[in-house]
Amino acid sequence: MERVSTGVDGLDKMLRGGLPPGRPYILNGPLGSGKSILGSQFLVDGLRRGEACLLVALDEPPHEIKANMAAFGWNLDSLTALDATPDIKSHKKKNVIDVGTTLDVRRMDKVQDVRKSTQLRTMEVTIHSVQKMIKQSSRDLVERTKAHYSRIVIDSMTALKRFSLRGEDARVLVQSFMRFLSELEVTTLLVSSPITPGVLESEFLLSRGEIFLHKWIDGNTMRRAISIERMRGTEFDERLRPMTIGPQGMTVFPNATVTARGELTRSIDRPFLESQAAEEVNARVDDVLASVEAVRRVGGQTGEAEAALLRGVVALNRKRFEEAVRHLVTAKTRLTEEMRLHDAARRAGAKKA
Amino acid sequence: MKIPTGVPGLDRMLHGGLIPNRPYIVSGPLGSGKTTMIMQFLLEGIAGGERALIVALDEPPNEIRANMRNFRRDIGDIDVLDANSDIRRFEPTPIVEISDEQEPVRMRDIPERIRKTPEVESHEVTVHSLQPLLKSLLRKRQYARIAIDSMTGLRYFCMREFEEDVSTQSFMRFLTEEKVTALLAVETAGELDVPPESFLSRGEIRLHRVRDDSGIRRFVSIEKYKGSAHEEMIHPMEVTQQGVVIHGLPPPPP
């Protein structure tokens, strides 16, 4: 069977040559474990081979990804990006429009700054609209160059599901989306970290493999490791291997071994997953707290955000992680908006002066 | 009376094999070896001159076939029913129920590439259409062994969430009445997870998967077996190119 390189030599060795092509895979791991870095490295590898690659950005806007990846010296200019980050939710009545009707995919070299939420309408992202965009974009690509996308990264599936799926059809919509990716016969990495332990997410059930990025504190150093949890159609290295994230990106050491702390041994157990989810939510709480401070310093309003933060912390206490994240995202959005208004006012003031 | 499972060692754990014509489940987390075990179960039937059917719900049949190339056994004689739903259409287009046209195909006749959703219509698989289709297939083709891969896929994607339990119960009841030995793959999310199929099946073979820094270790246990005594201990197992191999079994009874 031919293989697709992941862009990380050591990981390719663990996979006995790379990923079986044309299938969707899960990229899992806690916050800050390097999922987006591995995703980008996978895309950069494709670009270097002259393949057509697509990034569907839902967590971070493309201009931020571009800036972050420039730090590794990677040039993403020829990458096609679909900015599917949702707009700031308007609380006034506006026309809601589907992302599929207005947004277009763009090459990374055309991406400059954050797309501003417009005053008149709010863009909503649905799984269906993302699917439509990918389809349209691959059709255009075939018309222009006769080539098909060979690699797609969805960053992240967690965001796509959390913000874009409503109602009881969620599982069926995920099934349809995974089927869509399978029929494209494109090698896809879906960044997904389940936040509620004990629940099997549909995309995990339908994916053909899972790569897990581990990170933990050992004394006072951060340690990282990578493992292949499962992979259809190929034998693979089942051991945990050390991994580092350095100036050149991710490096995996396929011949070295890791001695992990006890928690890792229990990594399939509920307590571990719970502590992992709690860690992620805690990181978000810290982030929101820092933003509250920042907004206060410039004299902005933090009331609504703080109320959301409080609801988030309560949910965290009750171990309702998903709900906690929802509140914290609301708080963060409110604070970002407040900061933006402040910056705009300041710029206008400066111009007048 | 009992029939062999095709997994060396598992028959010993089951004290001779499975009591025929009943539904059993093989449960465990993703990547624990369920599909491999199912293939061995079906191949054992083929080797005995029986007909065997796998209903594929989680993976397209072309990929199952490609994946099994590593497996040193020929699965070409197993029939496969493609029960993967097409891409859903959001515009009103004719929806074709699976029972209208899907037929099982021999594994060896499955094309290399994935079946594409047609431009003008969509196949949709629901338990309401799959059940009558299986019923007529079981009668027409006289399958002795059938596997559902997976029951979780059937529950997640082919049943309405609010009637999941009732539909599962009715589907298992249907298999019992059809007098076929059925092995249903069930995904579990953690060791403590008890899926609804556990209560309804006549037996549960549980696969365990433990990850530690030396790799992935796999174990198998018999959680339940109605109408028979069985091995009570958990045994280590391996997924090899020959299939699932179970270790640490006591010597056979004299």
XYZ file of C-alpha atoms in Angstrom:
607
model
C 0.000 0.000 0.000
C 1.352 3.465 -0.841
C 1.733 5.917 2.042
C 1.358 9.629 2.718
C 4.092 11.261 4.780
C 2.960 13.091 7.921
C 5.790 15.602 7.488
C 7.448 14.223 10.637
C 10.101 11.589 9.855
C 9.959 9.827 13.206
C 6.175 9.555 13.025
C 6.377 8.126 9.494
C 8.740 5.469 10.849
C 6.240 4.639 13.592
C 3.595 4.258 10.857
C 5.922 2.017 8.791
C 6.123 4.581 6.033
C 3.265 7.012 6.615
C -0.518 7.166 6.629
C -2.587 4.914 4.352
C -3.803 7.492 1.801
C -7.257 8.863 1.140
C -8.749 8.348 4.582
C -9.760 10.512 7.544
C -7.722 10.365 10.787
C -8.086 11.883 14.251
C -5.402 14.053 15.806
C -6.076 14.051 19.540
C -4.371 15.508 22.604
C -4.768 18.089 25.368
C -4.592 21.849 24.883
C -1.130 22.985 23.824
C 0.104 19.498 22.960
C 1.013 20.443 19.373
C -2.022 19.300 17.360
C -2.129 22.391 15.148
C 1.651 22.274 14.663
C 1.512 18.680 13.460
C -1.449 19.603 11.230
C 0.516 22.447 9.651
C 3.624 20.337 9.267
C 1.533 17.753 7.410
C 0.244 20.485 5.072
C 3.688 22.061 4.569
C 5.050 18.642 3.582
C 2.317 18.386 0.948
C 3.015 21.900 -0.367
C 6.725 21.065 -0.691
C 5.783 18.092 -2.856
C 3.661 20.377 -5.005
C 0.353 18.939 -3.795
C -2.832 20.958 -3.374
C -3.628 21.324 0.339
C -6.541 22.847 2.212
C -6.799 24.144 5.751
C -10.236 24.574 7.285
C -9.668 26.988 10.174
C -12.318 27.043 12.883
C -10.368 27.687 16.094
C -7.963 30.405 15.028
C -8.348 32.817 12.113
C -5.946 32.050 9.222
C -3.869 35.218 9.686
C -2.934 34.081 13.201
C -2.068 30.592 11.989
C 0.060 32.150 9.271
C 1.918 34.256 11.843
C 2.354 31.337 14.254
C 3.711 29.053 11.563
C 6.107 31.702 10.216
C 7.935 31.242 13.530
C 8.942 27.758 12.340
C 10.144 29.192 9.051
C 7.307 27.510 7.162
C 5.898 29.212 4.166
C 2.177 28.628 3.890
C 1.651 31.021 0.970
C 0.476 28.404 -1.491
C -1.888 26.835 1.030
C -5.608 27.274 0.476
C -7.424 28.295 3.627
C -11.089 28.372 4.483
C -11.751 30.838 7.260
C -14.674 29.301 9.068
C -14.180 31.063 12.377
C -17.597 32.281 13.443
C -18.302 36.002 13.702
C -18.912 37.794 16.924
C -22.457 36.943 17.895
C -24.641 39.918 17.615
C -27.203 40.447 20.269
C -29.100 42.902 18.195
C -31.333 41.609 15.459
C -29.301 41.171 12.290
C -29.653 39.028 9.252
C -27.928 35.758 9.846
C -26.239 34.425 6.767
C -24.649 31.159 6.111
C -20.896 31.128 5.681
C -21.288 29.149 2.466
C -23.043 31.985 0.684
C -20.438 34.697 1.184
C -17.081 33.352 2.183
C -14.588 32.063 -0.253
C -11.443 30.054 0.191
C -8.272 32.108 -0.201
C -4.659 31.415 -0.707
C -2.647 32.114 2.395
C -0.559 34.819 0.685
C -3.784 36.834 0.271
C -4.623 36.567 3.955
C -3.674 39.743 5.788
C -5.716 40.586 8.820
C -8.640 39.290 10.780
C -11.905 39.312 8.888
C -14.131 41.849 10.607
C -17.629 40.951 11.606
C -19.833 43.179 9.534
C -22.264 45.546 11.117
C -25.277 44.380 9.206
C -25.172 40.644 9.411
C -23.609 37.805 11.275
C -21.953 34.903 9.614
C -22.929 31.491 10.876
C -20.878 28.413 10.251
C -22.627 25.079 9.862
C -21.177 21.683 9.076
C -23.202 21.722 5.881
C -21.805 25.063 4.746
C -18.237 23.938 5.457
C -18.907 20.815 3.396
C -20.314 22.919 0.561
C -17.285 25.202 0.607
C -14.842 22.301 0.443
C -16.810 20.781 -2.418
C -16.967 24.019 -4.383
C -13.309 24.683 -3.785
C -12.245 21.214 -4.965
C -14.402 21.626 -8.077
C -12.723 24.942 -8.854
C -9.346 23.355 -8.307
C -10.099 20.548 -10.757
C -11.313 23.062 -13.351
C -8.237 25.235 -12.959
C -5.471 22.681 -12.596
C -7.016 19.215 -13.116
C -5.650 18.340 -9.666
C -7.514 17.208 -6.579
C -6.793 18.164 -3.007
C -4.493 15.555 -1.578
C -4.424 16.774 2.030
C -6.975 18.511 4.246
C -6.681 19.572 7.881
C -9.817 20.449 9.858
C -8.724 22.518 12.865
C -10.746 21.694 14.766
C -13.549 19.183 14.495
C -14.314 19.925 18.143
C -15.065 23.553 17.248
C -17.041 22.560 14.168
C -19.243 20.328 16.280
C -19.515 22.628 19.260
C -20.496 25.734 17.388
C -21.999 24.468 14.192
C -24.159 21.545 15.070
C -27.528 21.891 16.585
C -30.377 19.521 17.113
C -30.692 15.795 17.250
C -29.230 15.191 13.813
C -25.694 15.823 15.050
C -24.478 12.244 14.672
C -25.992 11.840 11.239
C -24.442 15.118 10.079
C -21.017 14.032 11.316
C -21.485 10.668 9.551
C -22.373 12.458 6.334
C -19.370 14.794 6.672
C -16.991 11.866 7.244
C -18.520 10.058 4.261
C -18.005 13.203 2.206
C -14.308 13.290 3.153
C -13.965 9.557 2.381
C -15.493 10.001 -1.068
C -13.099 12.859 -1.816
C -10.358 10.231 -1.306
C -8.234 12.852 0.388
C -6.004 12.211 3.399
C -7.585 14.262 6.177
C -6.428 15.079 9.682
C -9.280 16.050 11.984
C -8.101 17.828 15.101
C -10.453 16.597 17.790
C -10.164 16.363 21.549
C -13.242 14.986 23.250
C -13.972 16.946 26.354
C -16.623 14.782 27.982
C -15.130 11.500 29.183
C -17.062 8.304 28.694
C -18.701 9.416 25.464
C -17.671 7.958 22.118
C -17.727 10.774 19.564
C -19.057 9.896 16.089
C -15.935 11.131 14.295
C -13.806 8.763 16.395
C -16.025 5.833 15.470
C -15.760 6.654 11.767
C -12.108 7.692 11.580
C -9.589 5.116 10.356
C -6.932 5.931 12.910
C -5.937 8.132 15.805
C -2.681 9.849 16.722
C -2.389 11.090 20.309
C -0.076 13.854 21.519
C 0.797 13.662 25.217
C 2.217 16.352 27.457
C 2.878 16.354 31.169
C 4.896 18.118 33.803
C 7.845 16.160 35.139
C 9.371 18.012 38.064
C 9.522 21.451 36.497
C 9.978 20.528 32.851
C 7.323 20.040 30.250
C 7.621 16.662 28.598
C 6.024 15.517 25.405
C 5.364 12.206 23.723
C 3.392 10.839 20.782
C 1.533 7.590 20.286
C -0.498 5.915 17.595
C -3.641 4.670 19.281
C -4.975 2.801 16.290
C -4.485 2.684 12.542
C -6.492 0.605 10.084
C -4.753 -1.297 7.360
C -1.209 -1.140 8.667
C 0.944 -2.550 11.385
C 2.380 0.275 13.548
C 4.649 1.030 16.494
C 2.429 0.690 19.554
C 4.872 2.290 21.969
C 4.903 5.801 23.284
C 7.800 7.766 21.736
C 9.362 11.015 22.920
C 8.541 14.090 20.872
C 9.803 17.663 20.979
C 8.579 20.902 19.498
C 11.564 23.026 18.507
C 12.438 25.822 16.102
C 12.015 23.457 13.131
C 8.684 22.127 14.272
C 7.852 18.697 15.627
C 10.486 15.969 15.972
C 9.686 12.384 16.982
C 12.363 9.976 18.236
C 11.178 6.561 17.054
C 14.012 4.628 18.682
C 13.903 6.257 22.115
C 11.606 5.237 24.934
C 9.561 7.269 27.371
C 9.034 6.592 31.004
C 5.832 8.365 31.729
C 4.380 9.226 35.070
C 1.591 7.085 36.437
C -1.210 9.176 34.966
C -0.316 8.175 31.449
C -0.649 4.521 32.289
C -4.212 5.230 33.179
C -4.767 7.329 30.114
C -7.744 5.309 28.957
C -9.446 5.692 32.297
C -12.067 8.125 33.313
C -10.145 9.930 36.068
C -7.354 10.725 33.657
C -9.691 11.995 30.969
C -11.487 14.058 33.558
C -8.294 15.622 34.830
C -7.341 16.332 31.250
C -10.655 18.017 30.521
C -10.383 19.983 33.770
C -6.898 21.087 32.752
C -8.148 22.397 29.447
C -11.033 24.261 31.047
C -8.703 25.673 33.718
C -6.388 26.977 31.024
C -9.357 28.761 29.473
C -10.357 30.226 32.848
C -6.837 31.658 33.233
C -6.982 33.066 29.748
C -10.345 34.753 30.381
C -9.115 36.130 33.712
C -6.106 37.676 31.980
C -8.404 39.238 29.368
C -10.690 40.634 32.098
C -7.646 42.325 33.644
C -6.587 43.711 30.279
C -10.031 45.127 29.521
C -10.324 46.637 32.999
C -6.967 48.323 32.618
C -8.206 50.228 29.600
C -11.475 51.058 31.346
C -13.711 48.710 29.362
C -16.898 46.944 30.446
C -16.404 43.454 31.886
C -19.756 42.825 33.579
C -21.283 40.452 31.045
C -18.022 38.605 30.560
C -17.576 38.139 34.268
C -21.084 36.743 34.607
C -20.273 34.219 31.864
C -16.963 33.443 33.542
C -18.766 32.743 36.799
C -21.215 30.408 35.063
C -18.228 28.681 33.479
C -16.507 28.155 36.796
C -19.702 26.787 38.336
C -20.050 24.328 35.452
C -16.407 23.325 35.895
C -17.048 22.623 39.566
C -19.932 20.373 38.593
C -17.678 18.638 36.064
C -19.837 19.763 33.183
C -16.849 20.519 31.003
C -18.564 21.169 27.721
C -20.943 23.649 29.274
C -18.016 25.327 31.035
C -16.198 25.756 27.736
C -19.292 27.270 26.165
C -19.561 29.923 28.882
C -15.858 30.653 28.759
C -15.938 31.074 25.001
C -18.815 33.526 25.420
C -16.813 35.446 28.013
C -13.745 35.502 25.792
C -15.725 36.674 22.759
C -17.307 39.472 24.783
C -13.884 40.613 26.024
C -12.312 40.462 22.567
C -15.155 42.583 21.219
C -14.725 45.084 24.072
C -11.000 45.309 23.332
C -11.692 45.844 19.646
C -14.160 48.657 20.357
C -11.608 50.262 22.661
C -8.858 50.023 20.042
C -11.135 51.478 17.385
C -12.092 54.374 19.667
C -8.467 55.036 20.465
C -7.477 55.005 16.824
C -10.300 57.413 15.996
C -9.169 59.652 18.878
C -5.601 59.629 17.657
C -6.708 60.575 14.156
C -8.693 63.557 15.485
C -5.761 64.750 17.564
C -24.136 -28.609 20.003
C -21.779 -25.624 20.145
C -20.119 -24.107 17.075
C -16.493 -22.940 16.851
C -15.729 -19.194 16.810
C -12.671 -19.407 14.583
C -10.468 -17.910 17.294
C -8.119 -20.449 18.825
C -8.414 -20.122 22.562
C -11.767 -18.360 22.531
C -13.581 -21.674 22.070
C -11.771 -22.904 25.161
C -12.820 -19.822 27.103
C -16.399 -20.455 25.935
C -16.126 -24.108 26.971
C -16.524 -25.407 23.456
C -17.752 -22.477 21.365
C -21.026 -20.592 20.879
C -24.524 -22.013 21.213
C -25.834 -21.527 17.647
C -28.715 -19.333 16.444
C -28.332 -16.636 19.058
C -26.981 -13.076 19.016
C -23.699 -12.343 20.831
C -21.702 -9.194 21.177
C -18.004 -8.553 21.015
C -17.433 -5.287 22.847
C -14.393 -3.113 23.413
C -12.827 0.258 22.663
C -11.765 1.357 19.179
C -8.699 -0.505 17.971
C -9.087 -3.466 20.321
C -9.422 -6.136 17.606
C -13.195 -6.526 17.168
C -13.222 -6.488 13.363
C -10.419 -9.061 13.199
C -12.295 -11.357 15.569
C -15.444 -10.973 13.481
C -13.581 -11.912 10.304
C -12.260 -15.059 11.976
C -15.790 -15.942 13.061
C -17.105 -15.572 9.510
C -14.148 -17.421 7.946
C -14.739 -20.344 10.278
C -18.267 -20.583 8.842
C -16.986 -20.408 5.267
C -14.438 -23.159 6.053
C -17.322 -25.333 7.240
C -19.234 -24.771 3.997
C -21.640 -22.217 5.482
C -22.581 -18.841 4.060
C -21.453 -15.802 5.993
C -22.403 -12.115 5.790
C -20.861 -8.973 7.223
C -22.950 -5.798 7.395
C -20.507 -2.875 7.130
C -21.665 0.291 8.858
C -18.483 2.048 10.010
C -16.124 1.516 7.098
C -16.594 1.344 3.336
C -16.221 -2.281 2.095
C -13.341 -1.400 -0.240
C -11.307 -0.299 2.777
C -12.194 -3.415 4.795
C -10.922 -5.462 1.894
C -7.731 -3.395 1.562
C -7.065 -3.563 5.320
C -7.418 -7.328 5.353
C -4.531 -7.669 2.889
C -2.206 -7.694 5.903
C -4.207 -10.555 7.286
C -2.868 -13.850 5.954
C -6.284 -15.336 5.200
C -8.438 -15.051 2.123
C -11.693 -13.281 2.961
C -12.931 -13.321 -0.655
C -15.833 -15.712 0.021
C -17.453 -13.593 2.726
C -20.496 -11.639 1.538
C -20.556 -7.977 2.471
C -23.553 -5.663 2.616
C -22.578 -2.011 2.280
C -24.755 -0.226 4.849
C -22.768 3.020 4.918
C -25.151 5.905 4.289
C -24.359 8.294 1.469
C -23.543 11.950 1.898
C -26.767 13.606 3.041
C -28.338 16.078 0.722
C -29.733 19.231 2.099
C -31.759 20.000 -0.966
C -34.891 17.955 -1.486
C -33.785 14.991 -3.610
C -35.143 11.487 -3.780
C -33.945 9.428 -0.844
C -33.432 5.787 -1.676
C -33.905 3.387 1.167
C -31.202 0.758 1.371
C -33.753 -2.035 1.012
C -34.675 -0.820 -2.457
C -31.500 -1.786 -4.200
C -28.590 -2.793 -2.066
C -27.440 -6.395 -2.428
C -24.594 -8.170 -0.687
C -21.472 -8.660 -2.781
C -18.671 -11.176 -2.415
C -15.660 -9.543 -0.766
C -13.512 -10.445 -3.760
C -15.823 -8.537 -6.105
C -15.650 -5.269 -4.154
C -14.071 -2.552 -6.315
C -10.791 -0.915 -5.241
C -12.286 2.557 -4.918
C -15.015 3.861 -2.702
C -18.606 3.903 -3.954
C -19.559 7.510 -4.735
C -22.806 9.147 -3.741
C -24.806 9.532 -6.980
C -25.495 13.077 -8.135
C -29.256 12.884 -8.073
C -30.187 10.689 -5.153
C -28.951 9.561 -1.761
C -28.908 6.173 -0.125
C -29.992 6.400 3.434
C -29.687 3.497 5.802
C -32.169 3.318 8.645
C -32.846 0.393 10.905
C -36.387 0.351 9.538
C -35.134 -0.449 6.052
C -32.139 -2.574 7.030
C -34.149 -4.978 9.155
C -36.588 -6.132 6.413
C -33.709 -6.295 3.940
C -31.744 -8.581 6.259
C -34.850 -10.634 6.841
C -35.318 -11.373 3.169
C -31.574 -11.952 2.672
C -31.406 -14.433 5.525
C -34.275 -16.378 4.009
C -33.059 -16.162 0.417
C -29.382 -16.854 0.997
C -29.512 -19.035 4.090
C -26.732 -17.328 6.000
C -25.602 -19.362 9.009
C -23.354 -16.615 10.389
C -23.837 -12.889 10.272
C -21.792 -10.039 11.742
C -22.790 -6.417 12.267
C -19.798 -4.043 12.225
C -20.735 -2.176 14.181
C -23.907 -2.200 16.214
C -22.780 1.184 17.575
C -22.746 2.539 14.018
C -26.268 1.200 13.522
C -27.358 2.855 16.756
C -25.598 6.180 16.081
C -26.407 6.699 12.432
C -29.463 4.590 11.584
C -31.735 5.133 14.569
C -33.463 8.196 15.913
C -31.824 9.135 19.179
C -35.046 9.124 21.169
C -35.984 5.579 20.148
C -32.486 4.141 20.292
C -33.127 1.666 23.095
C -36.392 0.386 21.699
C -34.955 0.020 18.185
C -31.892 -1.811 19.500
C -34.068 -4.156 21.496
C -36.286 -4.859 18.504
C -33.299 -5.440 16.204
C -31.757 -7.971 18.599
C -35.124 -9.671 18.971
C -35.339 -9.901 15.198
C -31.929 -11.626 15.046
C -33.036 -14.133 17.684
C -36.162 -15.020 15.741
C -34.226 -15.436 12.514
C -32.206 -18.330 13.909
C -28.821 -17.144 12.791
C -25.633 -16.999 14.866
C -24.870 -13.302 15.022
C -21.789 -11.535 16.289
C -22.280 -7.823 16.849
C -19.365 -5.439 17.318
C -20.079 -2.866 20.018
C -17.803 0.105 20.735
C -17.271 1.046 24.341
C -16.048 4.354 25.682
C -14.027 3.229 28.681
C -13.928 0.177 30.920
C -16.989 1.196 32.900
C -19.218 1.687 29.893
C -22.056 -0.819 29.692
C -23.678 -0.506 26.254
C -27.390 -1.341 25.917
C -26.602 -4.393 23.776
C -24.949 -6.050 26.798
C -28.314 -6.626 28.421
C -29.960 -7.938 25.288
C -27.318 -10.343 24.006
C -26.936 -13.983 25.035
C -23.269 -13.504 25.592
C -20.607 -10.828 25.693
C -16.975 -11.226 24.698
C -15.197 -8.180 26.058
C -11.929 -6.925 24.611
C -9.770 -4.719 26.806
C -7.075 -2.351 25.679
C -4.568 -0.839 28.073
C -2.049 1.750 26.976
C 1.093 2.214 29.019
C 4.589 3.335 28.156
C 5.568 -0.115 26.915
C 2.813 -0.041 24.311
C -0.740 -1.285 23.941
C -1.681 -4.420 25.812
C -4.810 -6.336 24.959
C -6.933 -8.688 27.034
C -10.113 -10.678 26.539
C -12.774 -11.812 28.979
C -16.177 -13.479 28.818
C -18.543 -11.132 30.627
C -21.660 -13.160 30.115
C -22.719 -16.424 28.481
C -26.306 -17.570 28.864
C -26.793 -21.334 28.960
C -23.172 -22.287 29.412
C -20.313 -22.208 31.864
C -17.310 -20.201 30.756
C -13.802 -19.115 31.680
C -13.883 -16.504 34.446
C -10.357 -15.145 34.093
C -9.166 -12.291 31.891
C -6.588 -13.491 29.360
C -3.932 -11.587 27.445
C -4.417 -11.568 23.693
C -2.586 -10.377 20.593
C -3.731 -9.268 17.167
C -1.375 -10.909 14.676
C -1.385 -11.426 10.924
C -3.049 -14.764 11.580
C -5.750 -13.050 13.599
C -6.509 -12.826 17.300
C -4.406 -15.152 19.460
C -5.264 -15.722 23.126
C -2.552 -16.542 25.658
C -2.340 -18.006 29.130
C -5.065 -20.610 28.806
C -5.253 -23.534 31.193
C -4.439 -26.967 29.740
C -7.427 -28.561 27.997
C -9.644 -30.743 30.195
C -8.719 -34.429 30.053
